[in-house]
Amino acid sequence: MQAYRIDPESNVPLVHQVVRRIRVQIARGVVEVGTFLPSVRDLGAQLDINFNTVAKAYRLLEKEGLIEIRHGLGARVCGTHVSNEQKPEKNILLDELQDVIAQLTLSGANQEEVVDLFAEAIGRHYGEGEAGEA
């Protein structure tokens, strides 16, 4: 299993960074169904964050239907699709993508550069070219 990384300087809360990293690894097939995730204490120590932050991230992933938490046994991947109750609507996803495009535009990227970045992100996600950070 790849090491998880977070950016303590990011504006994204640590719990959401952990959720995103694990979600990406599940979506890419790096972490397969049946795989046990590191314990909350181990992952907290690895990331140098409070284990309660990791526990909260695991609970969010459990709510999505991606992992199951069995007290005493740990957390393991149980699915590769979020539960129907947790699936975001298409309009919400489009809004989130528009937010990313706006951030890129405000940072000086033109349309071609935005398209190139999206193509690179898609390539990394589906394993085309160089593998990206999880």
C-alpha atoms as a PDB file:
ATOM      1  CA  MET A   1       0.000   0.000   0.000  1.00  0.00           C
ATOM      2  CA  GLN A   2       1.292   3.439  -0.892  1.00  0.00           C
ATOM      3  CA  ALA A   3       2.136   5.840   1.875  1.00  0.00           C
ATOM      4  CA  TYR A   4      -0.463   8.502   2.467  1.00  0.00           C
ATOM      5  CA  ARG A   5       0.548  12.139   2.342  1.00  0.00           C
ATOM      6  CA  ILE A   6      -1.145  15.281   3.482  1.00  0.00           C
ATOM      7  CA  ASP A   7      -0.298  18.960   3.307  1.00  0.00           C
ATOM      8  CA  PRO A   8      -0.545  20.605   6.723  1.00  0.00           C
ATOM      9  CA  GLU A   9      -0.299  24.024   5.015  1.00  0.00           C
ATOM     10  CA  SER A  10      -3.338  23.378   2.801  1.00  0.00           C
ATOM     11  CA  ASN A  11      -6.634  25.173   3.312  1.00  0.00           C
ATOM     12  CA  VAL A  12      -8.316  21.762   3.003  1.00  0.00           C
ATOM     13  CA  PRO A  13      -8.979  20.325   6.483  1.00  0.00           C
ATOM     14  CA  LEU A  14      -6.749  17.384   7.387  1.00  0.00           C
ATOM     15  CA  VAL A  15      -9.690  15.010   7.755  1.00  0.00           C
ATOM     16  CA  HIS A  16     -10.798  15.743   4.189  1.00  0.00           C
ATOM     17  CA  GLN A  17      -7.267  15.296   2.873  1.00  0.00           C
ATOM     18  CA  VAL A  18      -7.135  11.841   4.460  1.00  0.00           C
ATOM     19  CA  VAL A  19     -10.549  10.937   3.025  1.00  0.00           C
ATOM     20  CA  ARG A  20      -9.505  12.130  -0.445  1.00  0.00           C
ATOM     21  CA  ARG A  21      -6.222  10.180  -0.420  1.00  0.00           C
ATOM     22  CA  ILE A  22      -7.904   6.939   0.610  1.00  0.00           C
ATOM     23  CA  ARG A  23     -10.813   7.480  -1.783  1.00  0.00           C
ATOM     24  CA  VAL A  24      -8.380   8.000  -4.678  1.00  0.00           C
ATOM     25  CA  GLN A  25      -6.480   4.834  -3.814  1.00  0.00           C
ATOM     26  CA  ILE A  26      -9.712   2.837  -3.693  1.00  0.00           C
ATOM     27  CA  ALA A  27     -10.917   4.337  -6.986  1.00  0.00           C
ATOM     28  CA  ARG A  28      -7.580   3.558  -8.680  1.00  0.00           C
ATOM     29  CA  GLY A  29      -7.612  -0.010  -7.393  1.00  0.00           C
ATOM     30  CA  VAL A  30      -4.407   0.539  -5.421  1.00  0.00           C
ATOM     31  CA  VAL A  31      -6.280  -0.502  -2.288  1.00  0.00           C
ATOM     32  CA  GLU A  32      -8.585  -3.400  -3.136  1.00  0.00           C
ATOM     33  CA  VAL A  33     -11.746  -4.692  -1.526  1.00  0.00           C
ATOM     34  CA  GLY A  34     -10.817  -6.727   1.536  1.00  0.00           C
ATOM     35  CA  THR A  35      -7.662  -4.754   2.253  1.00  0.00           C
ATOM     36  CA  PHE A  36      -7.290  -3.546   5.827  1.00  0.00           C
ATOM     37  CA  LEU A  37      -6.317   0.086   6.222  1.00  0.00           C
ATOM     38  CA  PRO A  38      -3.670   1.107   8.744  1.00  0.00           C
ATOM     39  CA  SER A  39      -4.968   1.489  12.281  1.00  0.00           C
ATOM     40  CA  VAL A  40      -6.020   5.013  13.174  1.00  0.00           C
ATOM     41  CA  ARG A  41      -3.058   5.266  15.536  1.00  0.00           C
ATOM     42  CA  ASP A  42      -0.569   4.006  12.942  1.00  0.00           C
ATOM     43  CA  LEU A  43      -1.862   6.287  10.200  1.00  0.00           C
ATOM     44  CA  GLY A  44      -2.018   9.231  12.611  1.00  0.00           C
ATOM     45  CA  ALA A  45       1.620   8.609  13.555  1.00  0.00           C
ATOM     46  CA  GLN A  46       2.637   8.197   9.900  1.00  0.00           C
ATOM     47  CA  LEU A  47       0.975  11.493   8.955  1.00  0.00           C
ATOM     48  CA  ASP A  48       1.939  13.231  12.202  1.00  0.00           C
ATOM     49  CA  ILE A  49      -1.682  14.099  12.955  1.00  0.00           C
ATOM     50  CA  ASN A  50      -4.050  13.257  15.784  1.00  0.00           C
ATOM     51  CA  PHE A  51      -5.478   9.736  15.521  1.00  0.00           C
ATOM     52  CA  ASN A  52      -8.951  11.185  16.140  1.00  0.00           C
ATOM     53  CA  THR A  53      -8.644  12.993  12.784  1.00  0.00           C
ATOM     54  CA  VAL A  54      -7.959   9.649  11.100  1.00  0.00           C
ATOM     55  CA  ALA A  55     -10.860   8.048  13.003  1.00  0.00           C
ATOM     56  CA  LYS A  56     -13.178  10.793  11.733  1.00  0.00           C
ATOM     57  CA  ALA A  57     -11.920  10.251   8.165  1.00  0.00           C
ATOM     58  CA  TYR A  58     -12.574   6.522   8.487  1.00  0.00           C
ATOM     59  CA  ARG A  59     -16.108   7.202   9.746  1.00  0.00           C
ATOM     60  CA  LEU A  60     -16.761   9.439   6.726  1.00  0.00           C
ATOM     61  CA  LEU A  61     -15.506   6.716   4.384  1.00  0.00           C
ATOM     62  CA  GLU A  62     -17.682   4.193   6.204  1.00  0.00           C
ATOM     63  CA  LYS A  63     -20.702   6.455   5.765  1.00  0.00           C
ATOM     64  CA  GLU A  64     -19.941   6.532   2.026  1.00  0.00           C
ATOM     65  CA  GLY A  65     -19.962   2.729   2.006  1.00  0.00           C
ATOM     66  CA  LEU A  66     -16.318   2.401   0.969  1.00  0.00           C
ATOM     67  CA  ILE A  67     -14.969   0.878   4.169  1.00  0.00           C
ATOM     68  CA  GLU A  68     -16.322  -0.985   7.149  1.00  0.00           C
ATOM     69  CA  ILE A  69     -15.047  -0.473  10.655  1.00  0.00           C
ATOM     70  CA  ARG A  70     -15.013  -3.465  12.961  1.00  0.00           C
ATOM     71  CA  HIS A  71     -13.941  -2.526  16.446  1.00  0.00           C
ATOM     72  CA  GLY A  72     -11.001  -4.627  17.482  1.00  0.00           C
ATOM     73  CA  LEU A  73     -10.327  -5.740  13.902  1.00  0.00           C
ATOM     74  CA  GLY A  74      -9.808  -2.432  12.116  1.00  0.00           C
ATOM     75  CA  ALA A  75     -11.091  -0.808   8.972  1.00  0.00           C
ATOM     76  CA  ARG A  76     -11.176  -2.615   5.667  1.00  0.00           C
ATOM     77  CA  VAL A  77     -12.231  -1.673   2.177  1.00  0.00           C
ATOM     78  CA  CYS A  78     -15.643  -3.161   1.444  1.00  0.00           C
ATOM     79  CA  GLY A  79     -16.643  -1.420  -1.766  1.00  0.00           C
ATOM     80  CA  THR A  80     -15.473   0.513  -4.778  1.00  0.00           C
ATOM     81  CA  HIS A  81     -18.577   2.666  -5.187  1.00  0.00           C
ATOM     82  CA  VAL A  82     -20.113   5.124  -2.764  1.00  0.00           C
ATOM     83  CA  SER A  83     -23.541   4.194  -1.466  1.00  0.00           C
ATOM     84  CA  ASN A  84     -26.547   5.629  -3.301  1.00  0.00           C
ATOM     85  CA  GLU A  85     -27.349   7.913  -0.361  1.00  0.00           C
ATOM     86  CA  GLN A  86     -23.858   9.413  -0.596  1.00  0.00           C
ATOM     87  CA  LYS A  87     -23.637   9.826  -4.376  1.00  0.00           C
ATOM     88  CA  PRO A  88     -23.317  13.491  -5.224  1.00  0.00           C
ATOM     89  CA  GLU A  89     -25.738  14.853  -7.784  1.00  0.00           C
ATOM     90  CA  LYS A  90     -24.345  15.703 -11.204  1.00  0.00           C
ATOM     91  CA  ASN A  91     -25.010  19.416 -10.621  1.00  0.00           C
ATOM     92  CA  ILE A  92     -23.013  19.347  -7.385  1.00  0.00           C
ATOM     93  CA  LEU A  93     -20.085  17.712  -9.166  1.00  0.00           C
ATOM     94  CA  LEU A  94     -20.285  20.271 -11.969  1.00  0.00           C
ATOM     95  CA  ASP A  95     -20.271  23.072  -9.388  1.00  0.00           C
ATOM     96  CA  GLU A  96     -17.170  21.587  -7.756  1.00  0.00           C
ATOM     97  CA  LEU A  97     -15.421  21.326 -11.117  1.00  0.00           C
ATOM     98  CA  GLN A  98     -16.373  24.921 -11.893  1.00  0.00           C
ATOM     99  CA  ASP A  99     -14.827  25.969  -8.566  1.00  0.00           C
ATOM    100  CA  VAL A 100     -11.575  24.263  -9.558  1.00  0.00           C
ATOM    101  CA  ILE A 101     -11.653  25.925 -12.988  1.00  0.00           C
ATOM    102  CA  ALA A 102     -12.261  29.308 -11.338  1.00  0.00           C
ATOM    103  CA  GLN A 103      -9.299  28.767  -8.989  1.00  0.00           C
ATOM    104  CA  LEU A 104      -7.066  27.872 -11.919  1.00  0.00           C
ATOM    105  CA  THR A 105      -8.284  30.859 -13.946  1.00  0.00           C
ATOM    106  CA  LEU A 106      -7.722  33.232 -11.032  1.00  0.00           C
ATOM    107  CA  SER A 107      -4.193  31.860 -10.665  1.00  0.00           C
ATOM    108  CA  GLY A 108      -3.497  32.846 -14.277  1.00  0.00           C
ATOM    109  CA  ALA A 109      -4.211  29.656 -16.220  1.00  0.00           C
ATOM    110  CA  ASN A 110      -5.834  30.048 -19.630  1.00  0.00           C
ATOM    111  CA  GLN A 111      -8.362  27.607 -21.096  1.00  0.00           C
ATOM    112  CA  GLU A 112      -5.725  25.476 -22.807  1.00  0.00           C
ATOM    113  CA  GLU A 113      -3.717  25.158 -19.589  1.00  0.00           C
ATOM    114  CA  VAL A 114      -6.870  24.191 -17.657  1.00  0.00           C
ATOM    115  CA  VAL A 115      -7.689  21.513 -20.238  1.00  0.00           C
ATOM    116  CA  ASP A 116      -4.096  20.243 -20.068  1.00  0.00           C
ATOM    117  CA  LEU A 117      -4.267  20.027 -16.265  1.00  0.00           C
ATOM    118  CA  PHE A 118      -7.561  18.134 -16.387  1.00  0.00           C
ATOM    119  CA  ALA A 119      -6.100  15.755 -18.998  1.00  0.00           C
ATOM    120  CA  GLU A 120      -3.058  15.180 -16.786  1.00  0.00           C
ATOM    121  CA  ALA A 121      -5.248  14.549 -13.727  1.00  0.00           C
ATOM    122  CA  ILE A 122      -7.407  12.098 -15.671  1.00  0.00           C
ATOM    123  CA  GLY A 123      -4.298  10.340 -16.971  1.00  0.00           C
ATOM    124  CA  ARG A 124      -2.870  10.048 -13.468  1.00  0.00           C
ATOM    125  CA  HIS A 125      -6.136   8.719 -12.115  1.00  0.00           C
ATOM    126  CA  TYR A 126      -6.468   6.021 -14.752  1.00  0.00           C
ATOM    127  CA  GLY A 127      -2.773   5.143 -14.661  1.00  0.00           C
ATOM    128  CA  GLU A 128      -1.782   6.558 -18.028  1.00  0.00           C
ATOM    129  CA  GLY A 129       1.743   7.937 -18.176  1.00  0.00           C
ATOM    130  CA  GLU A 130       3.476   8.581 -14.860  1.00  0.00           C
ATOM    131  CA  ALA A 131       1.632   7.637 -11.707  1.00  0.00           C
ATOM    132  CA  GLY A 132       0.673  10.610  -9.612  1.00  0.00           C
ATOM    133  CA  GLU A 133       0.675  11.078  -5.868  1.00  0.00           C
ATOM    134  CA  ALA A 134      -2.223   9.523  -4.085  1.00  0.00           C
END
